[in-house]
Amino acid sequence: MTAAEIDAYLAALDDPHRTTLTQLRELLAELLPDADPGLSYAVPVFKRDGTRVAGFSAAARHVSYLPHSGTLLASMDPALLDGYGWSKGALRLPPDAPPPRALIAELVAARLDEIGA
């Protein structure tokens, strides 16, 4: 896994998806400075000690933050996710707005707690 794989993933996207996901990548790199970046299941991911902590992907009408947990989003305070669509494995964000820093930071912290890191 390499950061170059994420570079290629992002390069293949059109704006505004590319810009928003580049910002999300930078935020995740800041929040997870000791994580290994790369691809997992063909989408960007950040791993710690081999465990997926966070990732992201592009869709036609949104971008997704991927917590790599089937229970994390459902366990969060509903007010935190208010205004965002989500499923058990993905938080849908607008493709044309910066990722919400406080929300992403809280999700990363919760995932780290979940995996005992």
XYZ file of C-alpha atoms in Angstrom:
117
model
C 0.000 0.000 0.000
C 1.297 3.416 -0.868
C 0.232 7.018 -0.920
C 0.780 6.910 -4.693
C -2.259 4.638 -4.955
C -4.372 7.348 -3.351
C -2.821 9.925 -5.678
C -3.944 7.857 -8.669
C -7.436 7.365 -7.232
C -7.873 11.102 -6.729
C -6.369 11.986 -10.121
C -9.071 9.924 -11.831
C -11.863 12.011 -10.273
C -13.444 15.191 -11.566
C -14.021 18.254 -9.421
C -15.621 18.953 -7.045
C -15.188 15.347 -5.841
C -11.397 15.435 -6.273
C -10.989 18.663 -4.301
C -13.254 17.566 -1.451
C -11.639 14.136 -1.159
C -8.169 15.679 -1.320
C -9.166 17.839 1.644
C -10.508 14.777 3.448
C -7.287 12.903 2.723
C -5.221 15.744 4.176
C -7.430 15.844 7.267
C -7.134 12.088 7.791
C -3.361 12.267 7.334
C -3.260 14.969 10.008
C -5.504 13.049 12.403
C -3.702 9.740 11.759
C -0.043 10.721 11.286
C 1.237 7.205 11.995
C -1.254 5.429 9.713
C -0.337 3.673 6.498
C -2.188 5.085 3.468
C -3.173 2.994 0.490
C -6.103 1.233 -1.111
C -8.384 -1.436 0.284
C -11.265 -2.803 -1.770
C -10.200 -0.287 -4.475
C -10.782 2.808 -2.303
C -8.386 4.924 -0.217
C -7.827 3.807 3.358
C -5.677 4.654 6.340
C -4.535 1.673 8.432
C -2.899 1.396 11.823
C -1.114 -1.842 12.612
C -2.891 -3.462 9.679
C -6.386 -2.426 10.817
C -8.467 -0.113 8.638
C -9.302 3.040 10.580
C -10.784 5.397 7.999
C -11.243 5.740 4.287
C -13.174 7.563 1.632
C -14.738 7.146 -1.777
C -16.511 9.058 -4.514
C -20.046 8.430 -5.748
C -22.073 10.186 -8.405
C -23.859 12.606 -6.072
C -21.755 12.546 -2.906
C -18.470 11.559 -1.336
C -18.280 9.051 1.477
C -16.338 8.883 4.699
C -15.804 5.205 5.498
C -15.259 4.318 9.156
C -14.536 0.649 8.283
C -16.913 -0.447 10.991
C -20.446 -1.722 10.654
C -21.478 -0.347 14.040
C -19.634 2.940 14.560
C -22.033 5.352 12.865
C -25.093 3.845 14.559
C -23.384 4.238 17.933
C -22.717 7.962 17.494
C -24.903 10.698 18.969
C -27.605 11.233 16.310
C -27.199 15.002 16.634
C -23.614 14.633 15.402
C -24.812 13.095 12.136
C -27.819 15.389 11.717
C -28.088 16.623 8.155
C -25.986 13.819 6.673
C -27.124 10.640 5.029
C -25.498 7.506 6.308
C -25.638 3.746 6.293
C -23.929 1.298 8.617
C -20.713 1.585 6.600
C -20.611 5.083 5.111
C -21.301 8.705 5.919
C -22.416 10.631 2.834
C -20.998 14.127 2.501
C -21.638 16.818 -0.113
C -19.085 16.648 -2.935
C -18.726 20.416 -3.121
C -18.034 21.399 0.494
C -15.010 20.954 2.750
C -15.270 17.918 5.001
C -16.521 18.880 8.478
C -13.320 18.788 10.542
C -14.905 18.365 13.981
C -17.159 15.549 12.784
C -14.338 13.664 11.059
C -12.088 14.098 14.099
C -14.786 12.663 16.352
C -15.392 9.725 14.022
C -11.676 8.930 13.827
C -11.350 9.122 17.607
C -14.349 6.821 18.034
C -12.903 4.306 15.566
C -9.534 4.353 17.298
C -11.306 3.715 20.588
C -13.329 0.925 18.975
C -10.192 -0.905 17.827
C -8.331 -0.217 21.069
C -5.675 1.953 19.480
